[in-house]
Amino acid sequence: MLHIDIPTIADFRDLAQLRVQSCVSLYMPTSRLGEKAESNRTLFRDLVKEALAQLNDSGTDKRVIEAFQGRFEQLAGGERDPEQDKVRQRQRAKPDESLSFWHHQANGLAVLAVPETLRTFRLAEAPKPLAEVADRFHLTPLLRSMTSRHDAFVLALAEESVRLIHVFVNFPPLRVPVPGLAKNAEEATHRPSFHVRAPRGHLQNLEGEKVLLHQYVEKVDRAVREALRGHTAPLILAAVEPLASMFRVVCDYPGLAEEALGGNPDRITDAEIEDRAIPILDRLTAREVSDLIARYEELKPRRATTDVSYAAHAATAGAIEQLLVDFDAVVPGLVSDIDGSVTYAASDDAEVYSVVDEVARRALCTGARVLAASREELPERAPFTAILRYQFR
């Protein structure tokens, strides 16, 4: 089973708007191999020590520090006792919850804590180890996770079978259980034999077969649509004609990709489907980036900009529709919560943050499509490129 927790926009908005005296943000790379669980916990404890030292150096109340320490210790769990593990196995007792958590990791982990509560997110990407204490959470690695294309769904549709597969970059594919999904066309149409042939070998009723195929495709679409409710990852179709065309007619999933996997999916394993789907996912991302840059060239300067101050104003007003961001770019400063005016700083310290990250955060929280890119891809090599919903002043 794959263990990835991508925050929803609502989750991210709540985290981004939180302002308290002490917010602790911990990020670390993790191994998804169970035998590396202890290494994961060791790195986490090292980051906790660093965060507690920062809290102590900043003069934080000892009771607050103790509250943080208690929450971190609960997540880390006690020191592993191999003999106790053997006793649990003999007694078939429930495994230690904290140890189970560290056994089931992805490539990265985010731990965001205030004295009263703690949130964890297991990430597909591996962030650099980081312990930061401030009056708000450090959310750039989460932004990367939410804006990077790292997964897609593949619907393998054939008359003899149908399956929905979740494919990931750098992860094995995962078969998705879909309630109400028929096993094949015969089951969906309640026909003991889907193809009814005349003695001479010709289909007795081609129009009748098309009707049955449409019924099958419509039932598949309804089941898949419900299974994908709330998801935004692309849906890639693996099917042959006429099923491929029939499905495209009835499917209204907004992320249905134009490019499809050819060939009969009955003859392709899930792993082979993933190998062929990931390049399509890469091309989808590259096309989206190039389309955004083309829109920038068309709409600049009135409805598109690479100017940091202008984009900050627009993001604060909810005027950004699309944003292409170089998350490695750092522009130290502060952005006004009132009008989005930027106060630049000479260097990055505890009193300021990256204006680039803040603009991306505000854009994402107001419904903008935010994409990560390298500086080489961005026009004028600016930190970001913004497409506006309307001309903004």
PDB file of C-alpha atoms in Angstrom, residues 25 64 170 180 282 382:
ATOM      1  CA  SER A  25       7.841  23.079  10.960  1.00  0.00           C
ATOM      2  CA  VAL A  64       5.063  25.589  25.869  1.00  0.00           C
ATOM      3  CA  ASN A 170       9.135   6.671  -8.341  1.00  0.00           C
ATOM      4  CA  GLY A 180     -19.976  -0.702  -8.332  1.00  0.00           C
ATOM      5  CA  ASP A 282       5.595  14.352 -18.087  1.00  0.00           C
ATOM      6  CA  ALA A 382      11.943  35.765 -13.297  1.00  0.00           C
TER       7      ALA A 382
END
